[in-house]
Amino acid sequence: MVATLYLASETVTLSADVPPGPKWLQTAVFYQVYPQSYFDSNGDGIGDLPGIITKLDYIRSVGCNAVWINPIFESPFGDAGYDVADFYKVAPRYGTNDDVKNLCTEAHKRGMHVCLDLVAGHTSILSPWFQQSAARDQPNRYSNWYIWTPADENVPGSQPFPGERYRSERYLPNFFAFQPALNYGYARPDRPWQLPTSDPACIAVREELKNIMKFWLDLGADGFRVDLAASLIRNDPDHAAITALWHYYRNWFDQNYPEAVLISEWSNPAVAIPAGFHVDSLLQFGEPAYSLLLGPKSRLNGNAREPHAFFQRAAGGDIKAFLANYLKHYAATKTRGYIAIPTGNHDMPRPTWGRDTQEVRTIFAMLLTMPGVPFIYFGDEIGMRFLPDAPNKEGGLLDDLQRCGSRTPMQWSRGNNAGFSTAAPDELYLPIDPSDSRPDVATEEKDPTSMLNFTRTLLKLRREHPALANTADFEPMYAETTPFVYLRAAGLERIIISINPSGRPCTVALKKVTKATPLLVQGAAFREGRFEMDPVSFGIFALPDRL
Ligand code: GLC
């Protein structure tokens, strides 16, 4: 297939507009740490904060300069810590509040940043706030901090809280039944039990979230990934009330913590970023984009992948569906914030699931050369596998998706428990990948061709080339069929990336591109004015400088 297109680089502005917010986001590359599975420093079988501290140099060596850590707070762990009992205290299994402080100090010494997970929408039923809210015949400060519905009204989803000591109304949960929703109010209340956002109880909840953020920011944290950020306010079809809420917090950040960041789990950048988030992630739910690229479907589809996703080899490599939506969000947010397209996370199958190394590298080549802030999920940089038969632990099983398959311990070496822990194997948080050929950091360190070193090379390119920076321009050049070709540009520098995820070879010529120098390729070449692509291949090429 040969196509001739105009290279539109003349239209690319010479200096990209830089979004407002902390400067460090312009060069940030995040690494997501699932703390219980990362590194166990005290031999109890569960990863911990001191363990993360000992691995900061490794994370830095991958090319990441920021970490997001899943919830580390006091919790009964019904949903792996997303059921918080005390927002102001680290769960003993991870260490102490002082360990958070040390982690931040150690990260800052290395020029790195640390973001915590803010579970803004709900608590555990064991939270003292909820226990007091549920107290029978004892109205108190917390009575309306949760959403209580009349027992005889049978509001869909409402849950009873049985027991003599508790009130007879039912509460609304957010996710699992043991995660009662905090009451930020209703944008358009239409039942007496639905409080407006201006109700003193809703204001008190809003202020408490601010106190929580202040507490951890003062201890040294650099910001938060906000869990279920879109859904705090109910009956808000035009997002006006939720936008006002996040504006409120963002203004407070800008005034008091201008170096701190807010990252949303929203998956709708065109709404989340104008609402106040510095970064929003495209994910397997929300706006259809991520699933059209990497394939994971919403949670109701278990491990299934979207068959037409761009990176499903058999699908033939059509980027149009993804691009249509991505460009909409990119155009709306380019000068205001950053889009993140993560390699994976703790809620979906790893990118290696059902794919070979060449396919995974092609994915990384695209994700790590796109604009926005990259996020690497721990272990994806060494090609860890998704284990669909992993045991169910702490709410991992969601409908028919076994999230624990992406939550097994990090593989550090060929040693006992893959170097994760000195505990007995049956005491580990989750079993180690049992495969003899499982990847590990120590082995990959020694192999210049390993996935780890490949990831490092990609991130080094990103660091060293202004045209690949988070804020550099992005422009699709060819998106009709394979390969997908796009331009990144900043100042005088222009880089072209060509991606062919399909099992068929392909060729494309771009008018005015007569010279392209390979920076990093896998099965790709530029010959006689054409990009020639093998099956499942990518190429990153420098174009001559614009003058
Ligand atoms: C988010 C988390 C997920 C958790 C849920 C409920 O989606 O990523 O792991 O189960 O929120 O808090």
Coordinates of C-alpha atoms and ligand atoms in Angstrom, one line a residue:
M1 CA 0.0 0.0 0.0
V2 CA 1.5 3.3 -1.0
A3 CA -0.1 6.6 -0.1
T4 CA 1.1 10.1 -0.8
L5 CA 0.2 12.7 1.7
Y6 CA 1.2 16.2 2.4
L7 CA 3.5 16.7 5.3
A8 CA 1.7 19.4 7.2
S9 CA 4.5 20.3 9.5
E10 CA 4.6 23.8 8.3
T11 CA 1.4 24.3 10.2
V12 CA 2.8 23.1 13.4
T13 CA 3.5 26.0 15.8
L14 CA 7.2 26.5 16.7
S15 CA 6.8 26.3 20.4
A16 CA 4.1 24.2 22.0
D17 CA 1.8 25.9 24.4
V18 CA 2.7 24.7 27.9
P19 CA -0.2 23.9 30.2
P20 CA -0.4 25.8 33.5
G21 CA 0.7 24.0 36.7
P22 CA 3.9 22.6 38.1
K23 CA 6.8 22.7 35.7
W24 CA 7.9 19.2 36.7
L25 CA 4.9 17.8 34.9
Q26 CA 6.4 18.9 31.6
T27 CA 9.0 16.1 32.0
A28 CA 7.2 13.8 34.3
V29 CA 7.1 10.0 33.6
F30 CA 5.1 8.1 36.2
Y31 CA 5.6 4.7 37.6
Q32 CA 2.6 3.1 39.3
V33 CA 3.5 1.1 42.4
Y34 CA 1.0 -1.4 43.8
P35 CA 2.5 -1.3 47.3
Q36 CA 1.6 -4.7 48.6
S37 CA 3.2 -6.3 45.6
Y38 CA 6.3 -4.3 45.1
F39 CA 9.0 -5.1 47.6
D40 CA 8.7 -6.6 51.0
S41 CA 11.5 -5.2 53.3
N42 CA 10.5 -6.9 56.5
G43 CA 9.8 -10.5 55.4
D44 CA 6.0 -10.5 56.3
G45 CA 5.0 -11.4 52.7
I46 CA 3.6 -8.0 51.9
G47 CA 5.3 -5.1 50.1
D48 CA 5.8 -2.0 52.2
L49 CA 6.9 1.7 52.1
P50 CA 10.6 1.1 53.2
G51 CA 10.6 -1.5 50.4
I52 CA 9.6 1.2 47.9
I53 CA 12.3 3.5 49.2
T54 CA 15.0 0.9 48.5
K55 CA 13.7 0.6 44.9
L56 CA 13.6 4.3 44.1
D57 CA 16.9 4.1 42.3
Y58 CA 15.6 1.3 40.2
I59 CA 12.5 3.3 39.2
R60 CA 14.7 6.2 38.4
S61 CA 16.9 3.9 36.3
V62 CA 13.9 2.9 34.2
G63 CA 13.5 6.5 33.3
C64 CA 10.6 7.4 35.6
N65 CA 10.8 10.4 37.8
A66 CA 7.4 10.2 39.6
V67 CA 5.5 7.5 41.4
W68 CA 1.8 7.0 42.1
I69 CA 1.2 4.6 44.9
N70 CA -2.2 2.8 45.3
P71 CA -3.9 3.4 48.7
I72 CA -1.7 2.9 51.7
F73 CA -4.1 3.9 54.4
E74 CA -5.7 2.1 57.4
S75 CA -8.2 -0.3 55.9
P76 CA -9.9 -3.7 56.4
F77 CA -8.7 -4.4 52.8
G78 CA -12.0 -5.5 51.4
D79 CA -11.0 -3.7 48.1
A80 CA -7.2 -3.8 48.5
G81 CA -7.2 -0.5 50.4
Y82 CA -9.8 1.3 48.4
D83 CA -12.0 0.9 51.5
V84 CA -10.3 3.4 53.8
A85 CA -11.0 3.3 57.5
D86 CA -8.6 6.2 58.5
F87 CA -7.4 8.6 55.9
Y88 CA -4.8 10.1 58.2
K89 CA -2.9 7.0 59.1
V90 CA -0.8 4.5 57.1
A91 CA -1.9 0.9 57.4
P92 CA 0.7 -0.9 59.6
R93 CA 1.3 -3.5 57.0
Y94 CA 2.9 -0.7 54.9
G95 CA 4.7 1.1 57.7
T96 CA 4.1 4.4 59.4
N97 CA 3.3 8.0 58.4
D98 CA 7.0 8.7 59.0
D99 CA 7.8 6.2 56.2
V100 CA 5.7 8.3 53.8
K101 CA 7.7 11.3 54.9
N102 CA 11.0 9.4 54.3
L103 CA 9.8 8.2 51.0
C104 CA 9.0 11.7 49.9
T105 CA 12.3 13.0 51.2
E106 CA 14.2 10.3 49.4
A107 CA 12.3 10.8 46.2
H108 CA 12.9 14.5 46.3
K109 CA 16.6 14.0 46.8
R110 CA 16.6 12.1 43.5
G111 CA 14.5 14.7 41.7
M112 CA 11.5 12.5 41.9
H113 CA 7.9 13.2 43.0
V114 CA 5.4 11.1 44.9
C115 CA 1.6 11.0 44.4
L116 CA -0.7 9.2 46.8
D117 CA -4.1 7.7 46.0
L118 CA -7.0 9.8 47.2
V119 CA -10.1 7.7 47.6
A120 CA -12.4 10.7 47.6
G121 CA -15.8 9.1 47.0
H122 CA -16.2 6.6 49.8
T123 CA -14.9 5.1 53.0
S124 CA -14.9 1.6 54.5
I125 CA -18.0 0.7 56.6
L126 CA -15.4 0.5 59.5
S127 CA -14.6 4.2 59.2
P128 CA -15.5 5.9 62.5
W129 CA -17.3 8.5 60.4
F130 CA -19.6 5.9 59.0
Q131 CA -20.0 4.2 62.3
Q132 CA -21.1 7.4 63.9
S133 CA -23.3 8.3 60.9
A134 CA -25.1 5.0 61.3
A135 CA -25.7 5.4 65.0
R136 CA -29.4 5.0 65.9
D137 CA -31.2 7.9 67.5
Q138 CA -28.0 9.9 68.0
P139 CA -27.8 12.7 65.5
N140 CA -24.2 13.9 65.3
R141 CA -21.8 15.7 63.1
Y142 CA -21.5 12.7 60.8
S143 CA -25.2 11.9 60.4
N144 CA -25.4 13.3 56.9
W145 CA -21.8 12.6 55.8
Y146 CA -23.2 9.6 53.9
I147 CA -26.4 9.2 51.8
W148 CA -29.2 7.7 53.8
T149 CA -32.4 6.7 52.1
P150 CA -35.7 5.7 53.7
A151 CA -36.0 2.0 54.3
D152 CA -39.4 1.8 52.7
E153 CA -38.3 3.6 49.5
N154 CA -36.1 0.8 48.2
V155 CA -33.7 3.1 46.3
P156 CA -31.8 1.1 43.8
G157 CA -28.4 0.0 45.2
S158 CA -29.2 1.1 48.7
Q159 CA -27.9 -1.2 51.5
P160 CA -29.2 -2.0 54.9
F161 CA -26.8 -1.7 57.8
P162 CA -28.1 -4.4 60.2
G163 CA -27.9 -4.4 63.9
E164 CA -29.6 -2.9 66.9
R165 CA -27.3 0.0 67.3
Y166 CA -27.8 1.3 63.8
R167 CA -30.4 3.5 62.1
S168 CA -33.0 1.8 60.0
E169 CA -32.5 3.8 56.8
R170 CA -30.4 2.3 54.0
Y171 CA -27.1 3.8 52.7
L172 CA -25.8 4.2 49.2
P173 CA -22.5 2.6 48.4
N174 CA -20.2 3.7 45.7
F175 CA -18.6 0.5 44.5
F176 CA -18.7 -2.6 46.7
A177 CA -21.5 -2.6 49.4
F178 CA -18.9 -2.1 52.1
Q179 CA -17.8 1.2 50.5
P180 CA -20.5 3.8 51.6
A181 CA -20.5 6.9 49.4
L182 CA -19.5 10.1 51.1
N183 CA -22.1 12.8 50.7
Y184 CA -20.9 15.6 48.5
G185 CA -24.5 16.3 47.7
Y186 CA -26.9 16.3 44.7
A187 CA -26.6 18.8 41.9
R188 CA -30.4 18.6 41.4
P189 CA -32.0 17.1 44.5
D190 CA -35.4 15.7 43.8
R191 CA -36.1 13.6 47.0
P192 CA -36.1 14.9 50.5
W193 CA -33.2 12.7 51.5
Q194 CA -31.0 14.1 48.6
L195 CA -29.1 17.0 50.0
P196 CA -28.0 20.0 47.9
T197 CA -24.2 20.5 47.6
S198 CA -24.6 23.6 49.8
D199 CA -25.9 21.6 52.7
P200 CA -23.6 22.0 55.8
A201 CA -22.9 18.3 55.9
C202 CA -21.8 18.2 52.2
I203 CA -19.7 21.3 52.8
A204 CA -18.1 19.6 55.8
V205 CA -17.3 16.5 53.7
R206 CA -15.8 18.8 51.0
E207 CA -13.6 20.5 53.6
E208 CA -12.6 17.2 55.2
L209 CA -11.2 16.1 51.8
K210 CA -9.2 19.3 51.7
N211 CA -7.9 18.6 55.2
I212 CA -6.8 15.1 54.1
M213 CA -5.0 16.5 51.1
K214 CA -3.4 19.2 53.3
F215 CA -2.2 16.6 55.8
W216 CA -0.3 14.5 53.2
L217 CA 0.9 17.5 51.2
D218 CA 2.4 19.0 54.4
L219 CA 4.1 15.6 55.0
G220 CA 5.8 15.8 51.6
A221 CA 3.5 14.3 49.1
D222 CA 3.4 16.0 45.6
G223 CA -0.2 15.3 44.8
F224 CA -2.8 12.7 44.3
R225 CA -4.4 10.3 41.9
V226 CA -8.0 10.8 42.6
D227 CA -10.1 7.6 42.6
L228 CA -13.5 7.8 40.8
A229 CA -13.1 11.5 40.5
A230 CA -16.1 12.0 38.3
S231 CA -18.8 10.6 40.5
L232 CA -18.6 12.5 43.8
I233 CA -21.7 14.6 43.1
R234 CA -25.0 12.9 42.0
N235 CA -27.7 14.0 39.6
D236 CA -25.2 16.2 37.8
P237 CA -25.8 15.4 34.1
D238 CA -24.0 18.4 32.7
H239 CA -21.0 18.0 35.1
A240 CA -21.5 21.6 36.3
A241 CA -21.5 20.8 40.0
I242 CA -18.5 18.4 39.9
T243 CA -16.6 20.9 37.8
A244 CA -17.3 23.6 40.4
L245 CA -16.1 21.2 43.2
W246 CA -12.8 20.4 41.4
H247 CA -12.3 24.1 40.5
Y248 CA -12.6 24.8 44.2
Y249 CA -9.8 22.3 45.1
R250 CA -7.7 23.4 42.1
N251 CA -7.8 27.0 43.1
W252 CA -6.8 26.0 46.6
F253 CA -3.9 24.0 45.1
D254 CA -2.8 26.9 42.9
Q255 CA -2.8 29.2 45.9
N256 CA -1.3 27.0 48.6
Y257 CA 0.4 24.1 46.8
P258 CA 1.3 25.3 43.3
E259 CA 3.8 22.5 42.9
A260 CA 1.3 19.8 43.7
V261 CA -0.7 17.9 41.1
L262 CA -4.2 16.4 40.8
I263 CA -4.5 13.4 38.5
S264 CA -8.0 12.0 37.8
E265 CA -9.4 8.6 37.3
W266 CA -12.1 10.0 35.1
S267 CA -11.3 8.9 31.5
N268 CA -12.8 12.0 30.0
P269 CA -10.0 14.6 29.7
A270 CA -12.1 17.1 27.9
V271 CA -14.2 17.4 31.0
A272 CA -11.7 16.5 33.8
I273 CA -9.0 18.9 32.8
P274 CA -11.2 22.0 32.4
A275 CA -12.6 20.9 35.8
G276 CA -9.2 21.4 37.4
F277 CA -7.2 18.3 37.0
H278 CA -3.6 18.6 35.7
V279 CA -3.7 15.1 34.3
D280 CA -6.5 12.8 33.3
S281 CA -6.1 9.1 32.2
L282 CA -7.8 7.5 29.3
L283 CA -8.9 4.1 30.7
Q284 CA -10.9 1.0 29.9
F285 CA -14.1 2.8 30.8
G286 CA -15.5 6.2 30.2
E287 CA -14.7 7.8 26.8
P288 CA -14.1 5.0 24.3
A289 CA -10.4 5.5 23.4
Y290 CA -8.2 3.3 25.5
S291 CA -10.1 0.1 24.8
L292 CA -9.9 1.0 21.1
L293 CA -6.2 1.2 21.4
L294 CA -5.1 -1.5 23.8
G295 CA -8.2 -3.5 24.0
P296 CA -9.3 -4.0 27.6
K297 CA -13.0 -3.7 27.8
S298 CA -15.1 -2.5 30.7
R299 CA -15.1 -4.6 33.8
L300 CA -18.2 -6.5 32.8
N301 CA -16.3 -8.2 30.0
G302 CA -13.7 -9.9 32.2
N303 CA -10.4 -10.5 30.4
A304 CA -11.9 -10.0 27.0
R305 CA -10.3 -7.6 24.6
E306 CA -12.0 -5.4 22.1
P307 CA -11.4 -7.4 18.9
H308 CA -11.0 -4.3 16.7
A309 CA -8.5 -2.6 19.0
F310 CA -5.6 -1.1 17.2
F311 CA -3.1 -3.3 19.0
Q312 CA -4.9 -6.5 18.4
R313 CA -2.7 -8.0 15.7
A314 CA -5.5 -9.7 13.9
A315 CA -7.6 -6.6 13.7
G316 CA -5.5 -5.1 10.9
G317 CA -4.3 -2.0 12.6
D318 CA -7.0 0.7 12.1
I319 CA -6.3 3.7 14.2
K320 CA -9.2 5.8 13.1
A321 CA -11.7 5.0 15.8
F322 CA -9.1 5.7 18.6
L323 CA -7.8 8.8 16.9
A324 CA -11.2 10.4 16.3
N325 CA -11.8 10.4 20.0
Y326 CA -8.3 11.0 21.1
L327 CA -8.0 14.1 18.9
K328 CA -11.2 15.5 20.3
H329 CA -9.8 15.3 23.8
Y330 CA -6.3 16.4 22.8
A331 CA -7.6 19.5 21.1
A332 CA -9.7 20.4 24.0
T333 CA -6.9 20.0 26.6
K334 CA -3.6 20.5 24.9
T335 CA -2.9 23.9 26.4
R336 CA -4.6 23.2 29.7
G337 CA -3.3 19.9 31.0
Y338 CA -2.1 16.4 30.1
I339 CA -3.6 13.2 28.9
A340 CA -2.2 9.9 30.3
I341 CA -2.4 6.7 28.4
P342 CA -1.1 4.1 30.9
T343 CA 0.6 0.8 29.9
G344 CA -1.8 -0.9 32.3
N345 CA -3.0 -0.7 35.9
H346 CA -4.2 -2.8 38.8
D347 CA -7.8 -3.0 37.4
M348 CA -7.1 -4.6 33.9
P349 CA -5.1 -7.3 32.3
R350 CA -1.4 -6.5 31.6
P351 CA -0.5 -5.5 28.0
T352 CA 1.4 -8.8 27.6
W353 CA -1.8 -10.8 27.9
G354 CA -2.2 -12.8 24.7
R355 CA 0.6 -10.9 23.0
D356 CA 4.2 -11.6 22.1
T357 CA 7.3 -9.5 22.8
Q358 CA 7.3 -7.8 19.5
E359 CA 3.7 -6.7 19.9
V360 CA 4.3 -5.4 23.4
R361 CA 7.3 -3.4 22.3
T362 CA 5.3 -1.9 19.5
I363 CA 2.7 -0.8 22.1
F364 CA 5.4 0.8 24.2
A365 CA 6.9 2.5 21.2
M366 CA 3.7 4.3 20.7
L367 CA 2.7 5.0 24.3
L368 CA 6.1 6.4 25.2
T369 CA 6.2 8.7 22.2
M370 CA 2.8 10.2 22.6
P371 CA 2.2 13.6 24.1
G372 CA 1.0 13.9 27.7
V373 CA 2.3 12.2 30.8
P374 CA 3.3 8.5 30.4
F375 CA 2.4 6.1 33.1
I376 CA 4.1 2.7 33.4
Y377 CA 2.4 0.1 35.6
F378 CA 5.0 -1.7 37.8
G379 CA 6.3 -4.8 36.1
D380 CA 5.1 -3.9 32.6
E381 CA 8.6 -2.5 32.0
I382 CA 10.0 -6.1 32.3
G383 CA 7.1 -7.7 30.5
M384 CA 5.4 -9.4 33.5
R385 CA 2.5 -11.7 32.6
F386 CA -1.2 -11.4 33.5
L387 CA -2.2 -14.4 35.5
P388 CA -5.9 -15.0 35.0
D389 CA -5.9 -17.9 37.5
A390 CA -4.4 -15.9 40.4
P391 CA -6.3 -16.5 43.6
N392 CA -8.9 -13.9 44.6
K393 CA -7.5 -11.6 47.1
E394 CA -9.0 -8.5 48.8
G395 CA -11.8 -7.9 46.3
G396 CA -9.7 -8.5 43.2
L397 CA -12.4 -10.5 41.4
L398 CA -14.8 -8.1 39.7
D399 CA -17.6 -9.8 37.9
D400 CA -15.5 -12.2 35.7
L401 CA -12.3 -10.1 35.7
Q402 CA -9.6 -11.4 38.0
R403 CA -7.8 -8.2 38.7
C404 CA -5.3 -10.1 40.9
G405 CA -3.8 -11.4 37.7
S406 CA -2.2 -8.0 37.3
R407 CA -1.4 -7.7 41.0
T408 CA 1.1 -10.5 41.6
P409 CA 4.5 -9.6 43.2
M410 CA 7.2 -7.8 41.3
Q411 CA 9.9 -10.1 40.0
W412 CA 13.2 -8.8 41.0
S413 CA 15.5 -11.8 40.5
R414 CA 15.9 -15.6 40.0
G415 CA 16.1 -15.9 43.8
N416 CA 13.5 -17.1 46.3
N417 CA 10.0 -15.6 45.7
A418 CA 11.6 -13.9 42.7
G419 CA 13.4 -11.6 45.2
F420 CA 10.2 -10.0 46.3
S421 CA 10.2 -11.3 49.9
T422 CA 12.0 -13.6 52.3
A423 CA 8.7 -15.0 53.7
A424 CA 7.5 -18.5 53.0
P425 CA 5.8 -18.8 49.6
D426 CA 2.4 -19.4 51.2
E427 CA 2.7 -16.2 53.2
L428 CA 3.0 -14.0 50.2
Y429 CA 0.3 -11.4 49.4
L430 CA -0.2 -13.2 46.1
P431 CA 1.8 -16.1 44.6
I432 CA 4.6 -15.3 42.3
D433 CA 4.2 -16.1 38.6
P434 CA 5.0 -19.8 38.6
S435 CA 6.4 -19.9 35.1
D436 CA 10.1 -20.9 34.7
S437 CA 10.5 -18.3 32.1
R438 CA 9.0 -15.4 34.1
P439 CA 10.9 -12.2 33.5
D440 CA 12.9 -10.6 36.3
V441 CA 14.8 -7.3 36.8
A442 CA 18.3 -8.9 37.6
T443 CA 18.3 -11.0 34.5
E444 CA 17.0 -8.2 32.2
E445 CA 19.6 -5.8 33.6
K446 CA 22.3 -8.0 32.1
D447 CA 20.6 -8.3 28.7
P448 CA 21.0 -5.3 26.4
T449 CA 18.1 -6.6 24.3
S450 CA 15.7 -7.1 27.2
M451 CA 12.3 -5.4 27.6
L452 CA 13.7 -3.4 30.6
N453 CA 16.5 -2.0 28.5
F454 CA 14.2 -1.4 25.6
T455 CA 11.9 0.7 28.0
R456 CA 15.0 2.5 29.2
T457 CA 16.0 3.3 25.6
L458 CA 12.6 4.6 24.7
L459 CA 12.4 6.9 27.8
K460 CA 16.0 8.1 27.2
L461 CA 14.9 9.1 23.7
R462 CA 11.9 10.9 25.2
R463 CA 14.1 12.7 27.6
E464 CA 16.8 13.7 25.1
H465 CA 14.5 14.9 22.2
P466 CA 12.5 18.0 22.8
A467 CA 10.2 16.8 20.0
L468 CA 9.2 13.8 22.1
A469 CA 8.5 15.9 25.3
N470 CA 5.2 15.7 27.1
T471 CA 4.2 19.1 25.7
A472 CA 5.7 18.8 22.2
D473 CA 3.2 19.0 19.3
F474 CA 1.4 16.0 18.0
E475 CA 0.0 15.6 14.5
P476 CA -1.2 12.5 12.7
M477 CA 0.4 12.2 9.2
Y478 CA -1.2 9.1 7.9
A479 CA -4.1 7.3 9.6
E480 CA -6.0 5.7 6.7
T481 CA -4.7 2.2 7.1
T482 CA -1.4 0.8 8.3
P483 CA 1.0 2.1 9.2
F484 CA -0.2 4.8 11.6
V485 CA 2.3 7.6 11.2
Y486 CA 2.5 10.7 13.4
L487 CA 4.7 13.7 13.9
R488 CA 6.0 15.1 17.1
A489 CA 7.6 18.5 16.9
A490 CA 9.2 21.2 19.1
G491 CA 11.3 24.1 18.1
L492 CA 13.3 23.0 15.1
E493 CA 13.1 19.4 15.8
R494 CA 10.7 17.0 14.1
I495 CA 10.4 13.3 14.8
I496 CA 8.2 10.9 12.9
I497 CA 6.8 7.7 14.4
S498 CA 5.4 4.9 12.3
I499 CA 3.5 2.0 13.9
N500 CA 2.3 -1.2 12.3
P501 CA 0.6 -3.4 14.8
S502 CA -0.9 -5.7 12.1
G503 CA 0.5 -9.0 10.9
R504 CA 0.9 -7.6 7.4
P505 CA 3.8 -5.7 5.9
C506 CA 3.0 -2.2 4.6
T507 CA 4.6 0.9 3.0
V508 CA 3.8 4.5 3.1
A509 CA 5.3 7.6 1.4
L510 CA 4.7 11.1 2.7
K511 CA 5.1 13.9 0.3
K512 CA 8.0 16.1 1.2
V513 CA 9.6 13.5 3.5
T514 CA 12.7 12.7 1.5
K515 CA 15.0 12.0 4.4
A516 CA 14.4 10.3 7.7
T517 CA 17.1 9.0 10.0
P518 CA 16.2 6.1 12.3
L519 CA 16.5 6.7 16.0
L520 CA 15.0 3.4 17.1
V521 CA 13.3 0.8 14.9
Q522 CA 11.9 -2.7 15.0
G523 CA 11.4 -4.1 11.5
A524 CA 11.1 -0.6 10.0
A525 CA 13.2 1.3 7.5
F526 CA 13.0 4.5 5.4
R527 CA 14.1 3.6 1.9
E528 CA 13.7 5.6 -1.3
G529 CA 11.2 8.0 0.2
R530 CA 9.1 5.4 1.9
F531 CA 8.5 4.0 5.3
E532 CA 8.7 0.2 4.9
M533 CA 7.2 -1.7 7.7
D534 CA 7.4 -5.4 8.5
P535 CA 4.5 -7.1 10.2
V536 CA 4.3 -5.8 13.9
S537 CA 6.9 -3.2 13.6
F538 CA 7.6 0.4 14.6
G539 CA 10.1 3.1 13.6
I540 CA 11.1 6.3 15.3
F541 CA 12.8 8.6 12.8
A542 CA 14.3 12.1 13.0
L543 CA 13.5 14.4 10.1
P544 CA 15.8 17.1 9.0
D545 CA 15.4 20.3 11.1
R546 CA 13.0 22.9 9.9
L547 CA 14.7 26.0 9.0
Ligands
GLC1 C1 -11.0 2.6 41.4 C2 -9.8 1.7 41.7 C3 -10.3 0.3 41.9 C4 -11.3 0.3 43.0 C5 -12.4 1.3 42.8 C6 -13.3 1.5 44.0 O1 -11.6 2.2 40.1 O2 -8.9 1.8 40.6 O3 -9.2 -0.6 42.1 O4 -11.8 -1.0 43.2 O5 -11.9 2.5 42.4 O6 -12.6 2.3 44.9

